[in-house]
XYZ file of C-alpha atoms in Angstrom:
769
model
C -0.048 0.112 0.057
C 2.818 2.399 0.982
C 4.422 1.661 -2.393
C 1.020 2.462 -4.304
C 1.080 5.903 -2.391
C 4.575 6.652 -3.300
C 3.585 6.021 -7.089
C 0.682 8.341 -6.871
C 2.548 11.042 -5.107
C 4.941 10.736 -7.914
C 2.211 11.247 -10.261
C 0.732 13.973 -8.712
C 4.153 15.817 -8.521
C 4.903 14.920 -12.068
C 1.572 16.328 -13.300
C 2.420 19.513 -11.185
C 5.469 19.898 -12.765
C 4.101 19.391 -15.929
C 1.574 21.981 -15.530
C 4.481 24.236 -14.481
C 6.299 23.327 -17.799
C 3.312 23.900 -19.971
C 3.445 27.246 -18.564
C 6.907 27.949 -19.007
C 7.212 26.473 -22.520
C 4.241 28.637 -23.725
C 6.901 31.506 -23.109
C 9.424 32.029 -25.816
C 11.936 32.931 -23.242
C 11.708 29.361 -21.398
C 14.751 27.206 -21.225
C 14.978 24.718 -23.854
C 14.976 20.919 -23.123
C 18.256 19.164 -22.858
C 18.807 17.495 -26.164
C 22.067 16.676 -27.737
C 22.748 17.015 -30.610
C 20.378 20.063 -30.919
C 17.718 19.387 -33.733
C 17.420 21.180 -36.825
C 13.897 22.889 -35.870
C 12.256 22.834 -32.566
C 8.895 24.662 -32.047
C 7.075 24.415 -28.792
C 3.050 24.522 -28.518
C 1.010 25.027 -25.465
C 0.186 22.272 -23.282
C 1.627 18.978 -21.868
C 1.353 15.221 -22.851
C 1.888 13.066 -19.540
C 3.332 9.543 -20.430
C 2.301 7.067 -17.914
C 3.605 3.536 -16.987
C 2.275 0.772 -19.292
C 1.635 3.286 -22.301
C 1.938 1.837 -25.656
C 4.444 2.180 -28.553
C 2.678 1.616 -31.735
C 4.673 0.463 -34.724
C 3.240 0.054 -38.313
C 1.611 -3.177 -39.408
C 4.023 -6.032 -38.367
C 7.395 -4.191 -39.386
C 9.887 -6.050 -37.532
C 12.826 -3.517 -38.071
C 10.637 -0.630 -36.450
C 9.521 -3.191 -33.667
C 13.108 -3.614 -32.923
C 13.695 0.062 -32.596
C 10.360 0.214 -30.268
C 11.860 -2.118 -28.006
C 15.046 -0.541 -27.875
C 13.456 2.938 -26.517
C 11.136 0.867 -24.121
C 14.351 -0.722 -22.816
C 16.233 2.714 -22.550
C 13.084 4.165 -20.699
C 12.733 1.307 -18.370
C 16.289 1.276 -17.432
C 16.697 4.905 -16.883
C 13.467 6.344 -15.768
C 11.526 3.158 -14.773
C 8.502 3.301 -16.869
C 7.591 0.222 -18.815
C 6.112 0.841 -22.259
C 4.322 -1.997 -24.141
C 5.276 -2.339 -27.895
C 2.355 -3.105 -30.049
C 1.452 -3.756 -33.717
C -1.573 -2.044 -34.918
C -3.064 0.584 -36.779
C -1.457 3.852 -36.182
C -4.493 5.497 -34.397
C -3.600 8.086 -31.852
C -3.157 6.386 -28.357
C -2.372 7.746 -25.160
C 1.247 6.855 -26.084
C 3.830 6.513 -28.871
C 3.306 5.970 -32.315
C 6.021 5.336 -34.954
C 5.138 6.103 -38.694
C 6.761 5.314 -41.827
C 6.080 8.588 -43.886
C 7.450 8.939 -47.433
C 6.859 12.823 -47.134
C 9.723 13.207 -44.612
C 12.364 14.389 -46.690
C 16.061 13.609 -46.128
C 18.272 10.709 -45.240
C 17.823 9.792 -41.757
C 15.501 12.482 -40.984
C 12.405 12.396 -38.875
C 9.695 14.615 -37.242
C 8.607 14.193 -33.700
C 5.235 15.683 -32.463
C 4.098 15.791 -28.814
C 0.608 17.040 -28.564
C -1.778 16.471 -25.592
C -3.103 13.315 -26.950
C 0.271 11.536 -27.531
C 3.582 11.431 -29.410
C 4.049 10.854 -33.140
C 7.383 10.026 -34.488
C 7.613 9.945 -38.351
C 10.394 9.177 -40.949
C 10.765 7.744 -44.548
C 13.191 5.119 -43.335
C 13.584 2.937 -40.019
C 16.834 4.904 -39.726
C 14.976 8.177 -39.074
C 12.778 6.530 -36.702
C 15.602 5.380 -34.633
C 17.045 8.793 -34.530
C 13.528 10.098 -33.499
C 13.421 7.408 -30.701
C 16.814 8.623 -29.312
C 15.472 12.305 -29.143
C 12.272 10.992 -27.449
C 14.435 9.201 -24.961
C 16.212 12.606 -24.253
C 12.761 14.267 -23.798
C 11.776 11.606 -21.256
C 15.209 12.104 -19.311
C 15.157 15.850 -18.595
C 15.108 14.812 -15.142
C 16.605 11.709 -13.584
C 15.516 8.908 -11.298
C 12.549 6.320 -11.462
C 9.181 7.533 -11.661
C 5.436 6.565 -12.433
C 4.723 9.156 -15.314
C 6.551 11.907 -17.186
C 5.252 15.070 -18.338
C 6.457 16.213 -21.816
C 5.697 19.723 -23.016
C 4.115 19.958 -26.347
C 6.373 20.539 -29.469
C 7.074 20.055 -32.969
C 10.735 18.713 -34.144
C 11.890 18.755 -37.694
C 15.389 17.020 -37.754
C 17.984 15.629 -40.059
C 21.803 15.333 -39.835
C 24.141 18.012 -41.389
C 26.677 15.375 -42.443
C 26.518 11.758 -43.620
C 29.782 10.552 -41.970
C 29.708 11.203 -38.027
C 32.470 8.686 -36.913
C 34.457 7.497 -34.077
C 37.618 5.348 -34.266
C 38.412 2.773 -31.586
C 41.940 1.421 -31.691
C 42.154 -2.194 -30.656
C 45.515 -3.038 -31.942
C 47.548 -1.160 -29.215
C 44.968 -2.374 -26.565
C 42.229 -4.893 -26.854
C 38.773 -3.910 -25.574
C 36.361 -6.820 -24.702
C 33.489 -7.155 -27.048
C 30.877 -6.265 -24.339
C 32.579 -2.915 -23.853
C 32.553 -2.368 -27.696
C 29.016 -2.994 -27.808
C 28.483 -0.577 -24.987
C 30.459 2.180 -27.085
C 28.324 1.444 -29.875
C 25.276 2.194 -27.791
C 26.636 5.312 -26.579
C 27.456 6.268 -30.276
C 23.950 5.620 -31.315
C 22.775 7.954 -28.383
C 24.482 10.592 -29.859
C 23.457 9.906 -33.587
C 26.923 8.902 -34.629
C 26.846 6.514 -37.541
C 30.288 5.205 -38.345
C 32.542 2.915 -36.339
C 36.028 2.677 -37.563
C 37.813 -0.326 -35.964
C 41.466 -0.336 -35.943
C 42.532 -3.610 -36.068
C 45.970 -4.276 -37.166
C 49.258 -2.462 -36.491
C 52.795 -2.935 -35.225
C 51.887 -3.834 -31.836
C 49.174 -6.283 -32.667
C 46.969 -8.211 -35.131
C 43.327 -8.198 -33.679
C 41.256 -10.312 -36.463
C 41.453 -14.041 -36.959
C 42.033 -15.021 -40.552
C 41.402 -18.672 -41.487
C 43.777 -18.783 -44.367
C 46.486 -17.340 -42.076
C 46.410 -18.646 -38.641
C 49.893 -17.123 -37.715
C 48.586 -13.886 -37.740
C 46.752 -14.259 -34.580
C 48.900 -17.070 -33.231
C 52.042 -14.863 -33.358
C 51.015 -11.638 -34.378
C 48.230 -10.912 -31.628
C 50.706 -11.211 -28.832
C 53.458 -9.317 -27.691
C 55.931 -8.818 -24.784
C 54.236 -6.602 -22.011
C 55.912 -3.230 -20.927
C 54.833 -0.758 -18.367
C 51.011 -0.604 -17.849
C 50.805 -4.010 -20.050
C 52.456 -5.951 -17.450
C 49.283 -5.685 -15.058
C 46.949 -6.630 -18.154
C 49.030 -9.548 -19.712
C 47.730 -13.194 -19.554
C 44.086 -12.219 -19.342
C 43.637 -14.563 -22.322
C 44.252 -18.386 -21.912
C 46.412 -18.283 -24.890
C 48.478 -15.467 -23.575
C 50.964 -17.080 -21.307
C 52.051 -13.972 -19.706
C 52.142 -12.036 -22.945
C 49.899 -9.155 -23.699
C 47.265 -9.365 -26.386
C 44.339 -11.313 -28.026
C 42.097 -11.119 -31.046
C 38.474 -11.147 -32.296
C 37.025 -14.387 -33.765
C 34.679 -14.399 -36.855
C 31.629 -15.039 -34.309
C 32.677 -11.881 -32.162
C 33.140 -9.764 -35.169
C 30.045 -10.897 -36.830
C 28.093 -10.329 -33.367
C 29.792 -6.618 -33.376
C 28.788 -5.912 -36.977
C 25.258 -7.151 -36.102
C 24.838 -5.098 -32.775
C 26.028 -2.273 -34.699
C 23.705 -2.632 -37.559
C 20.804 -2.892 -35.348
C 21.648 0.697 -34.199
C 22.132 1.974 -37.739
C 26.203 2.189 -37.333
C 28.312 1.143 -40.141
C 31.445 -0.596 -39.186
C 34.641 0.210 -40.972
C 37.644 -2.078 -40.588
C 40.939 -0.648 -40.671
C 43.719 -3.180 -42.026
C 47.017 -1.323 -42.186
C 49.354 -1.274 -45.242
C 51.905 -0.776 -46.458
C 53.172 0.616 -43.029
C 52.219 -0.339 -39.280
C 52.864 -3.902 -40.621
C 55.125 -5.388 -37.874
C 52.776 -7.784 -36.164
C 51.668 -9.051 -39.852
C 55.475 -9.549 -40.994
C 56.163 -10.967 -37.588
C 53.645 -13.836 -38.324
C 54.555 -13.977 -42.072
C 58.263 -12.416 -42.743
C 58.141 -13.763 -46.243
C 55.890 -10.706 -47.057
C 58.151 -8.288 -45.435
C 60.943 -6.450 -47.351
C 63.807 -7.932 -45.667
C 62.507 -11.493 -45.306
C 63.434 -11.327 -41.522
C 61.112 -12.179 -38.843
C 60.672 -8.995 -36.295
C 59.160 -9.454 -33.201
C 55.395 -8.042 -32.528
C 56.474 -4.598 -31.240
C 55.945 -3.353 -27.547
C 56.911 0.072 -28.542
C 55.046 3.201 -29.416
C 55.593 5.359 -32.282
C 56.711 5.255 -36.106
C 58.239 1.919 -37.156
C 60.045 1.469 -40.463
C 58.480 -2.102 -41.263
C 56.625 -2.188 -44.665
C 55.200 -4.666 -46.840
C 57.038 -6.159 -49.879
C 55.735 -5.173 -53.242
C 55.904 -8.621 -55.130
C 52.964 -10.712 -56.442
C 53.106 -12.988 -53.480
C 52.547 -10.253 -50.808
C 49.756 -8.664 -53.022
C 48.156 -12.207 -53.111
C 48.319 -12.544 -49.265
C 46.802 -9.096 -48.805
C 44.091 -10.017 -51.282
C 43.087 -12.867 -49.476
C 43.174 -11.133 -46.165
C 40.848 -8.384 -47.565
C 38.609 -10.960 -49.042
C 38.058 -12.458 -45.800
C 37.652 -8.904 -43.953
C 35.226 -7.996 -46.520
C 33.189 -11.401 -46.001
C 32.541 -10.147 -42.356
C 32.175 -6.412 -42.858
C 29.270 -5.835 -45.209
C 29.708 -2.225 -45.141
C 30.623 -0.125 -48.167
C 34.014 1.040 -46.835
C 37.297 -0.613 -46.360
C 40.145 1.461 -44.453
C 43.675 0.409 -45.625
C 45.568 3.105 -43.299
C 48.187 4.210 -45.531
C 49.776 6.533 -42.914
C 53.285 6.806 -41.437
C 54.508 4.348 -44.116
C 58.247 5.573 -43.691
C 60.193 4.337 -46.740
C 63.570 3.415 -45.234
C 63.084 -0.266 -46.143
C 62.072 0.429 -49.562
C 64.899 2.734 -50.241
C 67.547 0.181 -48.843
C 66.080 -2.843 -50.813
C 67.651 -3.338 -54.243
C 64.870 -5.651 -55.098
C 62.360 -2.975 -54.550
C 64.600 -0.558 -56.627
C 64.724 -2.719 -59.341
C 60.934 -3.286 -59.316
C 60.380 0.280 -59.304
C 62.630 0.833 -62.364
C 60.998 -1.927 -64.118
C 57.511 -0.438 -63.535
C 58.692 3.229 -64.487
C 57.932 4.409 -60.868
C 59.998 7.521 -60.070
C 60.202 7.537 -56.226
C 58.757 5.844 -53.045
C 55.842 8.025 -52.811
C 54.837 7.196 -56.183
C 55.288 3.619 -55.408
C 53.149 4.013 -52.340
C 50.545 5.353 -54.781
C 50.746 2.334 -57.155
C 50.411 0.165 -53.895
C 47.285 1.863 -52.953
C 45.956 1.788 -56.281
C 46.552 -1.965 -56.758
C 44.727 -2.453 -53.337
C 41.868 -0.094 -54.360
C 41.321 -2.225 -57.739
C 40.897 -5.243 -55.755
C 38.506 -3.672 -53.249
C 36.538 -2.084 -55.970
C 35.943 -5.274 -57.809
C 34.044 -6.371 -54.837
C 31.878 -3.489 -54.675
C 33.676 -1.549 -51.745
C 35.377 1.968 -51.414
C 38.904 2.363 -50.347
C 39.479 4.733 -47.275
C 42.920 5.959 -46.194
C 44.626 8.559 -44.099
C 45.816 11.621 -46.121
C 49.153 10.282 -46.996
C 47.497 8.326 -49.647
C 47.225 11.589 -51.477
C 51.005 11.446 -52.188
C 51.961 10.450 -55.723
C 48.135 10.326 -56.992
C 45.029 8.429 -55.791
C 42.255 6.114 -57.512
C 39.173 8.393 -58.523
C 36.925 7.011 -56.038
C 39.194 6.672 -52.871
C 38.010 8.544 -49.800
C 40.761 10.762 -47.890
C 40.505 10.994 -44.112
C 42.550 14.044 -43.132
C 44.336 13.897 -40.072
C 47.365 15.948 -40.391
C 45.474 19.224 -39.932
C 42.854 20.409 -42.469
C 45.209 20.359 -45.654
C 44.491 16.578 -46.678
C 40.792 17.391 -46.676
C 41.360 20.555 -48.645
C 43.681 18.995 -51.244
C 41.522 16.091 -51.960
C 38.122 18.014 -52.107
C 40.035 20.201 -54.755
C 41.060 16.996 -56.575
C 37.278 16.160 -56.562
C 37.873 13.200 -53.890
C 35.381 12.722 -50.919
C 37.131 13.476 -47.637
C 36.327 12.848 -43.983
C 37.928 15.515 -41.565
C 39.890 13.838 -38.493
C 42.536 16.454 -37.822
C 44.864 16.407 -34.948
C 44.972 17.350 -32.330
C 41.172 18.451 -32.047
C 39.827 15.101 -33.287
C 42.323 13.063 -31.363
C 40.807 12.285 -28.210
C 43.973 10.632 -26.553
C 44.721 14.116 -25.758
C 44.000 15.273 -22.108
C 40.805 16.899 -21.660
C 42.107 19.347 -18.938
C 45.323 20.061 -16.910
C 43.763 18.882 -13.789
C 45.972 16.813 -11.615
C 44.083 13.743 -11.590
C 43.782 13.411 -15.625
C 45.335 10.060 -16.483
C 47.843 9.423 -19.011
C 47.549 10.754 -22.603
C 49.031 13.631 -24.875
C 49.254 16.644 -22.539
C 48.366 19.231 -25.123
C 44.852 19.721 -23.830
C 41.913 19.412 -26.375
C 38.874 20.794 -24.025
C 35.182 20.172 -24.488
C 35.026 23.836 -25.990
C 37.770 22.933 -28.404
C 35.828 20.034 -29.872
C 32.454 22.150 -29.810
C 34.202 24.803 -31.999
C 35.127 22.431 -34.606
C 33.998 23.196 -37.879
C 34.140 20.307 -40.332
C 34.268 22.560 -43.705
C 37.669 24.232 -44.093
C 37.130 27.744 -44.943
C 39.341 27.344 -47.846
C 36.713 25.344 -49.889
C 34.004 26.782 -52.116
C 30.664 25.607 -52.107
C 31.327 23.111 -54.696
C 34.253 21.599 -53.225
C 32.586 21.650 -49.758
C 30.271 18.925 -50.790
C 33.257 16.478 -50.752
C 33.322 16.903 -47.126
C 31.425 13.961 -45.819
C 31.646 14.568 -42.281
C 34.152 14.179 -39.373
C 35.601 11.558 -37.010
C 37.172 11.496 -33.686
C 40.107 8.947 -32.829
C 40.669 6.991 -29.860
C 44.594 5.770 -30.252
C 44.921 3.403 -27.428
C 48.682 3.677 -26.593
C 47.824 5.246 -23.403
C 43.845 4.131 -23.176
C 44.945 0.957 -21.581
C 41.361 0.071 -20.214
C 37.693 0.466 -21.105
C 37.315 2.896 -18.156
C 40.417 4.943 -19.865
C 38.486 5.051 -23.088
C 35.088 6.313 -21.861
C 37.118 8.976 -19.807
C 38.610 10.083 -22.915
C 35.503 10.057 -24.973
C 32.951 11.708 -22.613
C 31.630 14.255 -22.740
C 33.457 15.402 -25.895
C 31.462 12.975 -27.722
C 28.512 15.438 -26.996
C 30.497 18.300 -28.618
C 31.647 16.132 -31.690
C 27.967 15.179 -32.167
C 26.451 18.608 -32.043
C 29.254 19.557 -34.507
C 28.169 16.966 -37.055
C 24.402 16.779 -36.513
C 23.038 20.174 -35.833
C 22.907 22.954 -38.365
C 25.816 25.360 -37.918
C 23.684 28.381 -37.455
C 21.830 26.629 -34.280
C 25.038 25.943 -32.354
C 26.012 27.993 -29.571
C 28.403 27.248 -26.567
C 26.338 28.851 -23.843
C 23.158 26.883 -24.854
C 25.416 23.693 -25.045
C 26.453 24.005 -21.658
C 23.093 24.730 -20.057
C 21.993 21.374 -21.670
C 25.067 19.507 -20.214
C 23.655 18.735 -16.694
C 20.971 16.838 -17.960
C 23.238 14.875 -20.257
C 25.620 14.005 -17.463
C 22.910 12.709 -15.488
C 21.973 10.438 -18.200
C 25.606 9.006 -18.203
C 25.224 8.192 -14.461
C 22.049 6.249 -15.097
C 23.672 4.442 -17.984
C 26.824 3.597 -16.143
C 29.238 5.793 -18.400
C 32.469 6.592 -16.760
C 32.569 10.214 -18.153
C 35.210 12.862 -17.464
C 33.803 15.795 -15.285
C 36.748 17.926 -15.889
C 35.228 20.636 -18.129
C 33.029 21.372 -15.036
C 35.426 20.363 -12.125
C 36.960 22.877 -9.758
C 40.801 23.656 -10.170
C 42.414 24.726 -6.811
C 45.551 26.799 -7.021
C 47.315 28.098 -3.787
C 50.184 30.488 -3.081
C 51.820 31.445 -0.021
C 50.715 34.454 1.636
C 52.562 37.382 3.424
C 52.567 35.348 6.947
C 54.239 31.930 7.299
C 50.664 30.385 8.074
C 49.030 32.291 5.494
C 47.832 31.340 1.824
C 45.925 32.673 -1.073
C 43.412 30.248 -2.652
C 42.197 30.675 -6.197
C 39.390 28.506 -7.486
C 38.198 28.266 -11.236
C 36.963 25.701 -13.795
C 37.641 25.259 -17.427
C 34.070 26.273 -18.764
C 33.271 28.900 -16.062
C 29.755 26.985 -15.914
C 27.742 27.034 -12.724
C 28.393 28.354 -9.306
C 31.360 27.469 -7.541
C 30.901 26.415 -3.744
C 33.492 25.501 -1.159
C 34.299 24.707 2.516
C 37.429 25.232 4.481
C 36.966 22.795 7.204
C 37.084 19.550 5.080
C 33.398 18.999 4.955
C 31.806 18.201 1.720
C 30.336 21.372 0.006
C 26.554 21.499 -0.783
C 24.169 24.032 -2.426
C 24.321 26.208 0.833
C 28.004 26.484 0.929
C 30.006 29.737 0.512
C 30.052 30.878 -2.851
C 33.523 31.682 -4.391
C 33.709 35.169 -6.037
C 37.328 36.183 -5.466
C 40.526 34.839 -4.231
C 40.221 33.562 -0.687
C 42.683 34.116 2.304
C 43.155 30.743 4.237
C 45.121 30.168 7.439
C 47.126 26.953 7.214
C 46.712 23.914 8.147
C 43.547 23.764 6.215
C 41.868 21.731 3.540
C 39.875 23.333 1.060
C 36.941 21.309 -1.007
C 35.101 22.700 -3.702
C 32.851 22.038 -6.631
C 30.348 23.948 -9.140
C 26.852 23.664 -8.836
C 23.802 24.198 -11.121
C 20.140 24.423 -10.230
C 21.331 23.136 -6.751
C 23.144 20.030 -8.155
C 26.843 19.527 -8.217
C 28.379 19.353 -11.663
C 31.450 17.279 -10.957
C 33.045 15.548 -8.197
C 34.460 17.410 -5.454
C 38.020 18.351 -5.689
C 39.978 18.940 -2.425
C 43.632 20.019 -1.363
C 45.263 20.311 1.941
C 47.076 23.553 2.766
C 50.139 23.697 4.807
C 53.297 25.747 4.714
C 55.108 22.854 3.108
C 52.617 21.268 0.679
C 51.696 24.705 -0.868
C 55.175 25.001 -2.244
C 55.298 21.838 -4.044
C 54.948 21.426 -8.000
C 53.955 18.556 -9.780
C 55.604 17.641 -12.949
C 52.485 19.085 -14.830
C 52.952 22.436 -13.203
C 56.768 22.588 -14.338
C 57.731 23.643 -17.812
C 59.236 21.476 -20.234
C 62.579 22.581 -21.329
C 61.837 21.936 -24.927
C 58.550 20.416 -25.541
C 59.327 18.426 -28.619
C 57.503 15.318 -27.748
C 55.530 15.704 -24.584
C 53.501 12.870 -23.039
C 51.687 12.227 -19.753
C 52.781 8.507 -18.737
C 52.710 6.087 -15.969
C 54.778 3.042 -14.777
C 52.182 0.414 -14.451
C 54.846 -1.918 -12.830
C 55.270 0.807 -9.846
C 53.060 3.060 -8.110
C 49.502 2.953 -9.243
C 48.007 6.309 -10.162
C 51.314 8.164 -10.509
C 51.477 10.094 -13.476
C 54.594 11.978 -15.059
C 54.508 14.758 -17.524
C 57.630 14.246 -19.617
C 59.370 15.054 -22.652
C 60.602 11.840 -24.364
C 63.550 13.641 -26.367
C 64.672 15.867 -23.650
C 63.489 14.690 -20.104
C 64.155 18.031 -18.475
C 61.999 20.454 -16.427
C 61.959 24.057 -15.495
C 60.755 25.128 -12.168
C 59.864 28.933 -12.884
C 60.580 31.818 -10.293
C 61.365 29.806 -7.155
C 62.189 31.840 -4.161
C 65.010 30.319 -2.428
C 65.524 32.895 0.351
C 63.465 30.880 3.013
C 64.873 27.194 1.955
C 67.975 25.230 2.326
C 66.615 22.035 0.852
C 64.674 20.973 -1.990
C 62.940 17.438 -2.111
C 62.726 16.003 -5.606
C 60.355 12.813 -5.987
C 61.200 10.814 -8.938
C 60.056 7.629 -10.729
C 60.278 5.949 -13.871
C 58.426 5.322 -16.966
C 59.033 2.746 -19.693
C 61.318 3.536 -22.681
C 59.283 1.801 -25.185
C 59.266 4.256 -28.030
C 60.278 4.029 -31.913
C 61.206 7.585 -32.514
C 62.513 7.257 -36.153
C 63.869 10.379 -37.566
C 63.118 12.260 -34.168
C 65.888 9.939 -32.523
C 68.273 12.679 -34.102
C 66.625 15.258 -31.595
C 67.459 13.230 -28.331
C 69.190 15.188 -25.739
C 71.591 12.937 -23.903
C 73.566 14.695 -21.056
C 76.621 12.516 -19.907
C 76.460 10.935 -16.652
C 79.202 11.095 -14.126
C 78.497 8.035 -12.514
C 77.044 4.678 -12.904
C 73.073 5.296 -12.828
C 73.607 9.027 -13.527
C 72.633 11.831 -11.793
C 69.511 14.392 -11.355
C 71.286 17.780 -11.721
C 69.634 21.177 -10.550
C 70.941 24.338 -12.293
C 70.215 27.955 -11.403
C 68.698 30.109 -13.881
C 69.213 28.177 -16.932
C 70.190 24.439 -17.955
C 73.847 25.638 -18.386
C 73.824 27.837 -15.306
C 75.472 27.270 -11.932
C 75.032 23.761 -10.446
C 73.129 23.681 -7.452
C 73.040 19.891 -6.757
C 74.083 16.563 -8.262
C 71.995 13.776 -6.821
C 73.408 10.125 -7.903
C 70.339 7.883 -9.156
C 72.358 4.670 -8.706
C 70.073 3.577 -5.675
C 66.664 4.533 -7.306
C 64.932 1.393 -8.121
C 63.222 1.252 -11.126
C 59.298 1.054 -10.753
C 59.455 2.863 -7.353
C 58.957 6.317 -6.136
C 62.008 7.731 -4.329
C 62.601 11.206 -2.777
C 66.134 12.721 -3.335
C 67.286 15.576 -1.061
C 69.061 18.493 -2.562
C 70.578 20.992 -0.003
C 71.057 24.497 -1.651
C 72.831 27.823 -0.551
C 71.588 30.053 -3.331
C 69.299 33.090 -2.355
C 66.728 35.041 -4.125
C 64.213 34.198 -6.906
C 65.464 32.004 -9.620
C 64.277 29.579 -12.459
C 65.633 25.946 -11.561
C 66.434 23.622 -14.457
C 66.159 20.026 -13.374
C 67.454 16.904 -15.664
C 68.747 13.500 -15.622
C 72.323 12.642 -16.943
C 72.749 9.457 -18.804
C 69.554 7.632 -20.698
C 68.664 3.897 -20.321
C 67.512 2.216 -23.355
C 64.827 0.477 -21.224
C 63.283 3.316 -18.970
C 63.451 6.997 -18.258
C 63.819 8.793 -15.261
C 60.878 11.128 -14.531
C 60.011 13.743 -12.174
C 56.686 13.583 -10.029
C 57.204 16.569 -7.803
C 59.430 19.334 -6.607
C 59.052 20.592 -2.977
C 61.009 23.222 -1.349
C 61.511 22.555 2.019
C 60.867 25.749 4.147
C 63.383 26.546 7.073
């Protein structure tokens, strides 16, 4: 009986809210609903429709495909709001529920209309794809609030919607790190809820071959496994065949399941089989198809490798057979062959390759790659498919129907469009989601040049250099999840969300309808949806960053609070308690008496936007600087790394070519000692021509030293601390006595360089006298 009273109370409350919503939405100035991506057109109308538990979803006739979408919607609503909707096959009369209608008058691919009246909800489209997108929009209308309820009031409105671009993509790298099929299906679900429709699956690379090929079993027996290094050590051996190695692969049955699962959500899966470069795992399996004939190891290193396929008939027969099996499992229209970073060293050094080039009349190695791509494209085209490749495939000429994916900025797309080729924008860094989302100290590993939520939202897929005719060749855009540093599914989700929201709106919504402020206002409800669905999103865009500087007195501090987006109201506490919607509002830098603990978060509509961030304040900790707060000396190849064999959760910002840090303007007047906490990261990088840029400073003892110099890296030596007793994979604190006074920059670097690991600084902590 009590449960019944609770349910009825919920209905009464929702009806009251709905009536209020009706009043608000009759006003043109009312807040818009949280819909992401924003539709092409939304017009409000007076009134509210209340959808009750047990209401029906009517599908036309006995259309199994539309019924599948109806069940998908019903499942989503049940999981996130607790309403149970019944799918029914009957004539599309207007019930007190939801009607799906196939209507040929709705124009546009993937387009739909959605009407909410006081009598019910109608979604219409000319094909089932449009109905699916309409169902996703309706689910968002039903999740403006969170929690399980007995009924939901929806303001009356009319939506007409269609996508701006046909290619709305996400790429997942399963070659560097393998993800379980269950996670890939979860990611496909999340793509569908953002109206993304293209999933590029990066299945082969130097570090692993992830697709079973029946004709060539060694590809997975050998090519799918590598020696674990760094974080891979903790991940190795999860598969029975691993034997302590890291790796794995997808069986034909698993691939068919992923393709089926994606198709049910109107997502095309585009397999990527790399060639002629990024081929180490394949050639480790079948060395006869490499240039040298020697068998390399499947690589445990990141970076650019020089291993290339041969160009003889036997190698092309191998690649043709592999692609035939790939095309048998992936029925979509596109086959991605990579084509990027195929450095030509092996081709240039091979007498056989040079003789073949001369015989073919090919002038140089770029033209040889063009010939290679054309031959593969011909094989793919003969089977009714279209070749896609990264923008290097433009070098030396390109088959007429090939699609160019532009990753080295926008120039590849500009050149391709001007040549009459279709193109997909995927420029680094904005579309490279392995870049960190913020500079907060709890950000995990990745590329430390931040690509923020606002950076992605501001992305315009059509380069301004193109005229209207050329712009029609821009099919859309794609974000990429390179997984060198995205070692787990949780790390992948952290990298994707909420940047996928910004991507979705850039690719679906009309350019004129987009606005940053309105997007931010719609994000709190979207974050609530993520929580309901168990998405491990990053809250960096809304989290509070806490900066503190010493005050005039020994126990005084000055605290500055900020957030990346500036959205919401920052509230804080200084007594260590959890801030809530009644805590003090931050408006200006705060004076604090140490010791203290400040905790802060941003609020919107009385609810927190992010997890609370905290910082302890005392005279010593306030002087510490983490590696991400130091400046790199050169910043040639910066990364944020961890040593998975060492301290969990310890991240180091380091320049691979020059592990050297600058501590700017440190006041040495009140300290006689500087403590430096150091650790190690794996030195598993193929640097190719960048190796010439490596800065190595001579060591003066076994194990090398940490040197601290005043003002510049060539300035007076303040301290030289031996590293011989610092164990790999462990954090250690070194103590440097200093006698200098005044305000100085400090340069800190390690001498010597191990081929297996690099020393890295975790933090620098002056010790006050």
